[in-house]
Tab-separated table of C-alpha atoms in Angstrom:
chain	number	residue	atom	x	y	z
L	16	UNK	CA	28.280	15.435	-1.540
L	17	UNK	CA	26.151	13.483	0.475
L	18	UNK	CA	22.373	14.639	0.568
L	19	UNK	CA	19.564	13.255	3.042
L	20	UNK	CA	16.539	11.582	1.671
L	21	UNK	CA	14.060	10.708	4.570
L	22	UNK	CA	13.470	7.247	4.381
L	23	UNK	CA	15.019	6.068	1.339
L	24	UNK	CA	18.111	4.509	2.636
L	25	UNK	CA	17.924	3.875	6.434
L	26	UNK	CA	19.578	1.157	8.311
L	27	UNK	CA	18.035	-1.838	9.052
L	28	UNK	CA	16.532	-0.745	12.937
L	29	UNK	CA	16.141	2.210	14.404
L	30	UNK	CA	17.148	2.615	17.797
L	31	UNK	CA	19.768	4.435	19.367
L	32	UNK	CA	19.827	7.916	18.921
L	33	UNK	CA	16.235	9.369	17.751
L	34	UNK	CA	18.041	12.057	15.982
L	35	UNK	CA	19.377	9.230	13.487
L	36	UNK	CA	16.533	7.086	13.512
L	37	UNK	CA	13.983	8.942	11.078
L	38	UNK	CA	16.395	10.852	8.623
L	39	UNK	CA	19.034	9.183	6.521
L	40	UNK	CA	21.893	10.399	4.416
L	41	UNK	CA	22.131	8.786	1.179
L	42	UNK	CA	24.640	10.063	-1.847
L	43	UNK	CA	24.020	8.664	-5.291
L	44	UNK	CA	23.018	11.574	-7.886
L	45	UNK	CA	20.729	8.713	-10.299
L	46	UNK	CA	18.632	8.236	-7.892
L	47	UNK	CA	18.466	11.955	-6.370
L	48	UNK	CA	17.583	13.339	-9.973
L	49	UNK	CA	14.719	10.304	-10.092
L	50	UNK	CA	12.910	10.945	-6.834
L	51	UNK	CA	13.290	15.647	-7.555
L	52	UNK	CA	11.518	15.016	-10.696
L	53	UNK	CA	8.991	18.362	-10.956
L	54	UNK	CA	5.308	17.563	-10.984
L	55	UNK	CA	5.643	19.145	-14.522
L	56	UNK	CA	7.923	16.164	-15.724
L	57	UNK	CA	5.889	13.959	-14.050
L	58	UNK	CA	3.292	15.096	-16.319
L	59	UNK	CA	5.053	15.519	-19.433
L	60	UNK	CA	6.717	11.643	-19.337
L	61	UNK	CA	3.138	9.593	-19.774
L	62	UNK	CA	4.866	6.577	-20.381
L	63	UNK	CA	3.988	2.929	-20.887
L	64	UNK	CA	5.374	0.005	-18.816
L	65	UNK	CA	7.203	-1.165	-22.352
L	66	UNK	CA	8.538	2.371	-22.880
L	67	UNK	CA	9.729	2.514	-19.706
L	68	UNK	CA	11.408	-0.960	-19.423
L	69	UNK	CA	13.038	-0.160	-22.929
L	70	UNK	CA	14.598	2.827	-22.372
L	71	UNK	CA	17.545	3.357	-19.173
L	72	UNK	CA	14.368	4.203	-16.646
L	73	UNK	CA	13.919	0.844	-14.741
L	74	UNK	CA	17.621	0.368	-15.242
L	75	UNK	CA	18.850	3.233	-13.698
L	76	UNK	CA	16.609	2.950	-10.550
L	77	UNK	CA	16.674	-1.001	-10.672
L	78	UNK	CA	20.336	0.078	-9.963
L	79	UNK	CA	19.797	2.162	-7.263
L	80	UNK	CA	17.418	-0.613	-5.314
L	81	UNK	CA	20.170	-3.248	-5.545
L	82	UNK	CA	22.437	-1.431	-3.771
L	83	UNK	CA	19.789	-0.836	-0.715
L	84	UNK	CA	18.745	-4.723	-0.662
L	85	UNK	CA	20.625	-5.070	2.147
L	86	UNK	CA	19.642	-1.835	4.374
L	87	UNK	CA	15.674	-2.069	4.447
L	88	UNK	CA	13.896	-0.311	6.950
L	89	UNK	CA	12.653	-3.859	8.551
L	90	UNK	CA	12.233	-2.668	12.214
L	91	UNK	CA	12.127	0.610	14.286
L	92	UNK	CA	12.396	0.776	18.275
L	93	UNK	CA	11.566	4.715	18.631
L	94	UNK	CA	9.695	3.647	21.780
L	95	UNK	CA	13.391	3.320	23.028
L	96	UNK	CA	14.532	7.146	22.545
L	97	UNK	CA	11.075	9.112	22.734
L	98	UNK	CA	10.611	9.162	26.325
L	99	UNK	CA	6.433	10.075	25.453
L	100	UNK	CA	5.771	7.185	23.490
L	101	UNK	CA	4.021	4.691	25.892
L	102	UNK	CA	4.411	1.333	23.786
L	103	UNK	CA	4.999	-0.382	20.504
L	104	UNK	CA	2.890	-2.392	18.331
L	105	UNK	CA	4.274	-4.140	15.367
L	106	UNK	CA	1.821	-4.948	12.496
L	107	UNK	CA	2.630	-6.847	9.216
L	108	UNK	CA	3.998	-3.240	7.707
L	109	UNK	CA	3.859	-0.454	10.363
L	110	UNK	CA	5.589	0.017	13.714
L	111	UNK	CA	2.476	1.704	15.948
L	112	UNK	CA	3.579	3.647	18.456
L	113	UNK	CA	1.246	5.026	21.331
L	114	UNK	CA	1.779	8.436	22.167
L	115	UNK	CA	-1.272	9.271	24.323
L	116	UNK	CA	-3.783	11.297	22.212
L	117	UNK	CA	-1.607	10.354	18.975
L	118	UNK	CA	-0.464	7.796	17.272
L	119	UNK	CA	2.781	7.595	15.202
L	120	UNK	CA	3.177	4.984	12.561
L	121	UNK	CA	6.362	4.595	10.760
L	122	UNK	CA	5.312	2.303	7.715
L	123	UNK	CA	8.523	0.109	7.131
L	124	UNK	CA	9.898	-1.673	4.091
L	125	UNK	CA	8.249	-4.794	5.232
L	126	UNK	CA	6.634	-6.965	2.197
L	127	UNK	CA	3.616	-8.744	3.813
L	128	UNK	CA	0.989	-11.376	1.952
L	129	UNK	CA	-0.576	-14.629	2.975
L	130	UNK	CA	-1.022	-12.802	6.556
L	131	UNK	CA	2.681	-12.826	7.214
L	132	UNK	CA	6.183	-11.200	6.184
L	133	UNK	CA	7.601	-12.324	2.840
L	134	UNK	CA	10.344	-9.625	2.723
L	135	UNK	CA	11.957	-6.377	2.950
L	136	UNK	CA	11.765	-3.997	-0.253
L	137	UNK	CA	13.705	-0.798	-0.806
L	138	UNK	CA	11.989	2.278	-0.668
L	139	UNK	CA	8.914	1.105	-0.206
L	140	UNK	CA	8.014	2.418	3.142
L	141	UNK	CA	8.261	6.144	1.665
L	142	UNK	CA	6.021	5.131	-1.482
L	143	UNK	CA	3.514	3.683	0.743
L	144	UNK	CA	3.505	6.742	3.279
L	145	UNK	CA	3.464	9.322	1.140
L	146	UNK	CA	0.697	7.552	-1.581
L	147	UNK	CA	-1.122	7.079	1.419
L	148	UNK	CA	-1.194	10.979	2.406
L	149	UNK	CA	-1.862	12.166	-1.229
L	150	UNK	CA	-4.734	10.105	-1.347
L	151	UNK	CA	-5.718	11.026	2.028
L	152	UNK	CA	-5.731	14.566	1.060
L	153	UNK	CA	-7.365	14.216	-2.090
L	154	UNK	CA	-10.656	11.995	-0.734
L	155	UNK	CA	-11.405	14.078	1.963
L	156	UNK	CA	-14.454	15.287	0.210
L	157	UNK	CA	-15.596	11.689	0.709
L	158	UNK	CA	-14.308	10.676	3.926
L	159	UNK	CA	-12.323	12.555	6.643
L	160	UNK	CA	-9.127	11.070	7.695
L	161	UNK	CA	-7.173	10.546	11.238
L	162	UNK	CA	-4.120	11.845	9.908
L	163	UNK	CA	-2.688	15.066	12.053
L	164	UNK	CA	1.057	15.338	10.137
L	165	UNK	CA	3.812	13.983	8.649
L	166	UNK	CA	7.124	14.982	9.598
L	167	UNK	CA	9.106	12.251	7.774
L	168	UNK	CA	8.504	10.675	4.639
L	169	UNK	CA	8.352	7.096	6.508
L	170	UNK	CA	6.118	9.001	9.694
L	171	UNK	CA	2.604	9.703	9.690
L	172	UNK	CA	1.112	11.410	13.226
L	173	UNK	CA	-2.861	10.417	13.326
L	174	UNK	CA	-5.981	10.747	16.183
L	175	UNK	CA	-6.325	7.848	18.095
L	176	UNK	CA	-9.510	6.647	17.545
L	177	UNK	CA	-11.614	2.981	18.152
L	178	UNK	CA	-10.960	1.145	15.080
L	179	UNK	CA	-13.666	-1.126	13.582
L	180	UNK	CA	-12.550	-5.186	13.351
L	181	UNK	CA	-13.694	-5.292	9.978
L	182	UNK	CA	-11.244	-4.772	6.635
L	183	UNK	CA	-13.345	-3.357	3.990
L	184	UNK	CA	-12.093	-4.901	0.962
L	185	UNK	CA	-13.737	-3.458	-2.728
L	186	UNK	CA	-13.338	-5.333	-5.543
L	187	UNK	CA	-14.087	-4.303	-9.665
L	188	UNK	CA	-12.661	-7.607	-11.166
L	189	UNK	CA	-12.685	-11.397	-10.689
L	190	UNK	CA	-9.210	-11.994	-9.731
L	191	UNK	CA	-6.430	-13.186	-7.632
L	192	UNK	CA	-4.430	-15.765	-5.774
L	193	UNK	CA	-4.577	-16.095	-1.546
L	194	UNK	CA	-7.160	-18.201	-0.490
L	195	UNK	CA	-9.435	-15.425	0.096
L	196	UNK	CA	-9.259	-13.853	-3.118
L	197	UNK	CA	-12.225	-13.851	-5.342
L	198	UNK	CA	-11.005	-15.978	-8.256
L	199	UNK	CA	-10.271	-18.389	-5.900
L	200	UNK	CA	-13.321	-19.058	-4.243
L	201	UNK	CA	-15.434	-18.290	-7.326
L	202	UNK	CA	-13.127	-21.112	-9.653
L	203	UNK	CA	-14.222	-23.058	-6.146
L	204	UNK	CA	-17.892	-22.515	-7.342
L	205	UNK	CA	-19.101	-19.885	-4.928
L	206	UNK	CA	-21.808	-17.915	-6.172
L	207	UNK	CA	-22.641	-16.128	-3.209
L	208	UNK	CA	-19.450	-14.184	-1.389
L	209	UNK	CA	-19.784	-12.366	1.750
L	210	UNK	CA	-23.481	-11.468	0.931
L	211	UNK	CA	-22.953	-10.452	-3.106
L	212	UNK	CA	-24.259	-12.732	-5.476
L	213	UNK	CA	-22.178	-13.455	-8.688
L	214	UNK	CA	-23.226	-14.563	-12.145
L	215	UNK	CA	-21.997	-17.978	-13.689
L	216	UNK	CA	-19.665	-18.300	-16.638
L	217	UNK	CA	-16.911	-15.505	-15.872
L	218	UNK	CA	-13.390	-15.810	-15.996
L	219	UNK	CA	-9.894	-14.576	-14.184
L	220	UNK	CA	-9.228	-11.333	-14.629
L	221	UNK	CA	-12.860	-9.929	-16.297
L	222	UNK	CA	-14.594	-7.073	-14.927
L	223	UNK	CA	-17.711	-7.741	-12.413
L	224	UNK	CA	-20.891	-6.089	-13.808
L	225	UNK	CA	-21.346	-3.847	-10.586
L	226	UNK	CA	-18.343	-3.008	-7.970
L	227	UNK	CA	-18.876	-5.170	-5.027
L	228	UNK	CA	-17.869	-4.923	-1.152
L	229	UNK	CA	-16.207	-8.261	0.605
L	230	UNK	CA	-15.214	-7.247	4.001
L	231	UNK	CA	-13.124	-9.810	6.198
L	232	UNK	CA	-12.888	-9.434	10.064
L	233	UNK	CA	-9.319	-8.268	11.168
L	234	UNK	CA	-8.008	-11.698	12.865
L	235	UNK	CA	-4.510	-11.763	14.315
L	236	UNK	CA	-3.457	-14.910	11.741
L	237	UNK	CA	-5.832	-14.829	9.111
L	238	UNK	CA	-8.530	-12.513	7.745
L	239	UNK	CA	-11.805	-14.145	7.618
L	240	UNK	CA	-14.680	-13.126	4.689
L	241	UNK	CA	-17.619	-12.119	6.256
L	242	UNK	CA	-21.043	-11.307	5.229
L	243	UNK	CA	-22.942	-7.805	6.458
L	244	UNK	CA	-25.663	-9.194	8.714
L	245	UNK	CA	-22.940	-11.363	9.869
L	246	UNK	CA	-20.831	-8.066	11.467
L	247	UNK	CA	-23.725	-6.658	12.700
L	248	UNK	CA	-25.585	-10.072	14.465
L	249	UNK	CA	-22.014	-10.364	16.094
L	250	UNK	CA	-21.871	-7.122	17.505
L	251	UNK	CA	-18.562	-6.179	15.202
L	252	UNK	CA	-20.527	-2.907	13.968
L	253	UNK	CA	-23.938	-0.989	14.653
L	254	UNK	CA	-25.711	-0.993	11.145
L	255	UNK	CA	-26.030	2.688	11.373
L	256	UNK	CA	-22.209	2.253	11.427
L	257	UNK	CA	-21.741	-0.185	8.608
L	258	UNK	CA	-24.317	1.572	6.624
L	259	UNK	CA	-21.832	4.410	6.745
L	260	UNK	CA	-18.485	2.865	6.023
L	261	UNK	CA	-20.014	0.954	3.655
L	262	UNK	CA	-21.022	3.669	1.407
L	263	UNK	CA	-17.937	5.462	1.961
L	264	UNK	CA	-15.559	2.438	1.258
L	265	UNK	CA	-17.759	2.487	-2.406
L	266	UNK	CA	-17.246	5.902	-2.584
L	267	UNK	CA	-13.622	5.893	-2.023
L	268	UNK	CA	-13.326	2.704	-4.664
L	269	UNK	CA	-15.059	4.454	-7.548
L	270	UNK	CA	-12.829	8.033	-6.642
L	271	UNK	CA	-9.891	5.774	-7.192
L	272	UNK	CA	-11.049	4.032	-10.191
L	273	UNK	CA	-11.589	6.905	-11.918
L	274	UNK	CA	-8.342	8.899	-10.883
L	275	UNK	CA	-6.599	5.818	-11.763
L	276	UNK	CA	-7.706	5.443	-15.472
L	277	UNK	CA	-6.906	8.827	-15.689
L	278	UNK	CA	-3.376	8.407	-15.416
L	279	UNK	CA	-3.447	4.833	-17.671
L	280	UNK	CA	-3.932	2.636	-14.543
L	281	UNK	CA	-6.790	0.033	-13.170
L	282	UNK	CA	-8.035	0.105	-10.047
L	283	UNK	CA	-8.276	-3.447	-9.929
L	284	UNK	CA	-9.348	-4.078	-5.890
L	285	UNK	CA	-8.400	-2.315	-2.034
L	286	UNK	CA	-9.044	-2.524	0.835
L	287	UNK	CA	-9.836	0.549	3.291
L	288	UNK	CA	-9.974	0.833	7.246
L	289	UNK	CA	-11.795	3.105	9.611
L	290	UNK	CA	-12.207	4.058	13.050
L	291	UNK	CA	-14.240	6.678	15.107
L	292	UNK	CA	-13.179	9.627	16.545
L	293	UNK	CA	-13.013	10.687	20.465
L	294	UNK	CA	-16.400	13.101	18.561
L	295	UNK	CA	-18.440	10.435	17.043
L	296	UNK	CA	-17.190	11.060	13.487
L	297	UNK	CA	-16.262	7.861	11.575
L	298	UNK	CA	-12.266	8.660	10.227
L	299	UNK	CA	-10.871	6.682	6.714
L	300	UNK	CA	-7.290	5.261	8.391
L	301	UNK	CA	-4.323	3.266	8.031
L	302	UNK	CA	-3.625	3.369	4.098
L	303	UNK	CA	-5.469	4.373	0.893
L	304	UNK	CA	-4.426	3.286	-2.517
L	305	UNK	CA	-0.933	2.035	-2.075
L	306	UNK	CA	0.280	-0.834	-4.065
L	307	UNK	CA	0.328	-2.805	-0.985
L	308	UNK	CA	-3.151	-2.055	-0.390
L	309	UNK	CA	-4.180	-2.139	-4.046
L	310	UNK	CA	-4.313	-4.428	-7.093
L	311	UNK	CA	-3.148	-2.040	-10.335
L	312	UNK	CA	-3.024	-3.516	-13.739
L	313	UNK	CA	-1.597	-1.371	-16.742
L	314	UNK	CA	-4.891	0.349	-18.669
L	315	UNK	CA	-3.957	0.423	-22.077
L	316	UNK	CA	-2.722	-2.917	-22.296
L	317	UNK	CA	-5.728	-4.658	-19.817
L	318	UNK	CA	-7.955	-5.714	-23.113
L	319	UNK	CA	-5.431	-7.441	-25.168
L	320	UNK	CA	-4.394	-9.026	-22.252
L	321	UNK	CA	-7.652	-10.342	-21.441
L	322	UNK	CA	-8.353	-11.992	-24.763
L	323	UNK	CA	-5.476	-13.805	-25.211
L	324	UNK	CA	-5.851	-15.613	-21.556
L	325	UNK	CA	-2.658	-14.079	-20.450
L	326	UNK	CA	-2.408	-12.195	-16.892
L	327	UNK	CA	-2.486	-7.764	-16.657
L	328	UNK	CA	0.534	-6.082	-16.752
L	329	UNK	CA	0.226	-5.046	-13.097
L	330	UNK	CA	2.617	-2.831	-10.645
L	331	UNK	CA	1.466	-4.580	-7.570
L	332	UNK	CA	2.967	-7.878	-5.722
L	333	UNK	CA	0.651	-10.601	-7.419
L	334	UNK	CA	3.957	-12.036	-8.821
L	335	UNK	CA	5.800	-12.096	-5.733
L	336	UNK	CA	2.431	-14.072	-4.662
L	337	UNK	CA	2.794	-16.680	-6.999
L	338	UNK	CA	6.785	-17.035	-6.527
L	339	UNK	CA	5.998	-18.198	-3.167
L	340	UNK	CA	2.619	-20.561	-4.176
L	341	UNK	CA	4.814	-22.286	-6.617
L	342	UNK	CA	7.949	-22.668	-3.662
L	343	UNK	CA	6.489	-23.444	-0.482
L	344	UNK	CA	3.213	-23.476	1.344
L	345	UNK	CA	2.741	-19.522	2.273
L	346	UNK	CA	0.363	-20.579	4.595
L	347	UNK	CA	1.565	-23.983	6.847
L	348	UNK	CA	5.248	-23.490	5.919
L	349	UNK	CA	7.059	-22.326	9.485
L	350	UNK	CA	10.093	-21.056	7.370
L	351	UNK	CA	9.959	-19.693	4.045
L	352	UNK	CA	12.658	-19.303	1.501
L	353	UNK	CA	14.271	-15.844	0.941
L	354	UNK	CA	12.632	-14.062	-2.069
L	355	UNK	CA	15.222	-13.553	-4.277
L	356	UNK	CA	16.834	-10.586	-5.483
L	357	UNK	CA	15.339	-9.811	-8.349
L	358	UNK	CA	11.966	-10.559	-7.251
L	359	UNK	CA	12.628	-7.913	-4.740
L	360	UNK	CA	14.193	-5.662	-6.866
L	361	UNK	CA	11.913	-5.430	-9.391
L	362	UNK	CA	9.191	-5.179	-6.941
L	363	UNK	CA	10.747	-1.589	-5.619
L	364	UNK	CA	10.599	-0.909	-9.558
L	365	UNK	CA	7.321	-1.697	-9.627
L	366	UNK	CA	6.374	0.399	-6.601
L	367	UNK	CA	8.239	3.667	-7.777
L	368	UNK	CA	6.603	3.116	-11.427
L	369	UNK	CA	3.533	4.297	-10.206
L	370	UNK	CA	4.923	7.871	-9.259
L	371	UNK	CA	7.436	8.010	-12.266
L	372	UNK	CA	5.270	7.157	-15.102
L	373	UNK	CA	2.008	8.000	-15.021
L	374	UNK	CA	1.678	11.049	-12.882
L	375	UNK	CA	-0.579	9.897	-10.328
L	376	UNK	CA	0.926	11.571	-7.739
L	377	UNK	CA	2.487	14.700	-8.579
L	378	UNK	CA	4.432	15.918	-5.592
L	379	UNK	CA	7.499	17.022	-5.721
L	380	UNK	CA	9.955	14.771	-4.106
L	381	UNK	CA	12.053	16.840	-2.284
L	382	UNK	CA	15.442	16.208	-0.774
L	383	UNK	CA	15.705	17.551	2.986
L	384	UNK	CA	19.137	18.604	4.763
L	385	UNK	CA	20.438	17.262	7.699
L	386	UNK	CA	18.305	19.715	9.909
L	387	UNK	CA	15.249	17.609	9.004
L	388	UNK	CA	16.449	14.759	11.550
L	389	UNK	CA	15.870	18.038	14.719
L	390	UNK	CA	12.658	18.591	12.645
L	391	UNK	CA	11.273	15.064	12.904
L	392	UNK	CA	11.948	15.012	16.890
L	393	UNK	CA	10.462	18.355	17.204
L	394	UNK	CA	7.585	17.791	15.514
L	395	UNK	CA	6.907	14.334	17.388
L	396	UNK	CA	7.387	15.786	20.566
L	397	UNK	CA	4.697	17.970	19.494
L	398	UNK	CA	2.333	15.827	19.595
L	399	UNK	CA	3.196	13.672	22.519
């Protein structure tokens, strides 16, 4: 029988009917009995990245992603059935909708690096949106949040609020590959990025003495690095404001560092957004800890790797990174080749690995009947 799993297998745009545009129906029991795992298995199966890819795991839900290449969530049009929402605005991942007071973002399967769409991956609009709200939930003792509800597993409802231009990226490592990454411009032989000085003689990949904040303005092409006095002699940010985020977006870095390790992972970089509320109060938005947002290498493996030159085992999209350095130029390129399968596939893997193995976020992933497609209009409508 066929059972509906909000956003894992939806078709490729929603329009049309609203009451078919949020919840899907999806049969295949693998893949049911992988995503209704209890917290208590979650926390009971503390595997490693080599247990896991030697035993059926990645198998059985590398499976299951192959047979949803082909119907990504890649594009929603809910402006086009809910009457209330006033417009649409498309970012690199999320579908914004304005809906007066609220906003609703449906995060999408879109894959986005160099500052542009690479591809679509399975599932990962639901990982994304629902890491997102755990981590929400659990760092509100360090920074409230914009989000209001979530009445589908792709869906968040959050405050509309004035959003600061400025990306506050964190990094704990020397690392990376865009042109903006810190390996990069430090193998370049800059010693002094976005106001933080850094010591001579380190390599990819090694651990920074101190944590250290690079924030980038939000441009509509390309992010730009940017130093602190420079946001506040351009008028970007008050200082009394960046003061604030700043110490927050620290905060919120060494929270996840240490919840990470906890459950065998690195915390490797992120980057965090904010706003201000219609009262004053400076809100944490958009995403928090995802593996799009976030660099994660594997912990227990991060040392040996290290010594012996070779790169972290990592569950974020670095590799899908350097697929497309090595086969076009991400940047200039007007078309770029298709990602291929695999890539994509075992990108999804990598995605879900972070909920299967090591426990980090131990909700239970619960299956919803086909009622939940009246309860994801009601609730918008809610709200708008």
């Amino acid at each position: 029988m066929a059972q509906c799993i909000p956003g894992l297998n939806p078709p490729k745009t929603l329009s049309g009917n609203v009451f078919s545009s949020i919840s899907y129906c999806k049969t295949g029991p693998r893949l049911i009995k992988f995503l209704t795992m209890s917290s208590q298995q979650h926390q009971s199966q503390q595997l490693s990245l080599d247990a896991l890819i030697s035993s059926n795991r990645k198998e059985e839900v590398v499976g299951a992603v192959r047979h949803s290449l082909s119907n990504c969530l890649s594009e929603t049009n809910l402006h086009l059935t809910v009457p209330a929402l006033k417009s649409k605005t498309r970012g690199k991942v999320r579908d914004v909708y304005d809906g007066g007071d609220y906003l609703v973002l449906v995060t999408t399967d879109r894959q986005s690096a160099f500052d542009r769409v690479l591809a679509s991956i399975p599932f990962k609009g639901q990982v994304l949106n629902e890491t997102s709200l755990w981590w929400f939930d659990k760092t509100q003792h360090i920074a409230p949040n914009a989000v209001v509800s979530a009445p589908d597993k792709n869906v968040t409802i959050a405050k509309k609020c004035s959003v600061f231009p400025v990306e506050f990226v964190v990094r704990g490592y020397v690392t990376g590959s865009t042109d903006t990454s810190l390996w990069t411009v430090y193998k370049n032989g800059v010693r002094n990025y976005c106001g933080n000085a850094l010591p001579d003689g380190m390599v990819k990949n090694q651990k920074l003495p101190a944590n250290i904040l690079t924030p980038t303005t939000k441009a509509a092409d390309h992010d730009v690095p940017i130093a602190p006095d420079e946001i506040v002699k351009l008028g970007l940010m008050t200082q009394a404001d960046y003061d604030e985020v700043s110490r927050k977006a620290l905060s919120l870095f060494e929270y996840g560092q240490h919840v990470a390790l906890e459950h065998g992972l690195i915390l490797v970089d992120t980057k965090y957004e904010f706003g201000k509320g219609s009262d004053g109060i400076v809100l944490l938005i958009d995403e928090v800890h995802t593996p799009d947002s976030s660099r994660y290498w594997i912990a227990n493996s991060y040392e040996e790797c290290f010594r012996n030159g070779i790169e972290p085992e990592n569950v974020d999209k670095e590799f899908l990174r350097l697929w497309f350095k090595e086969h076009c130029n991400p940047y200039e390129d007007e078309v770029l080749p298709d990602a291929p399968a695999e890539l994509v596939s075992e990108l999804a893997w990598r995605n879900l690995y972070m909920i299967e193995s090591p426990g980090m976020f131990p909700w239970p992933w619960h299956l919803c009947n086909k009622c939940a497609k009246v309860f994801v209009v009601v609730s918008l409508l809610k709200f708008l």
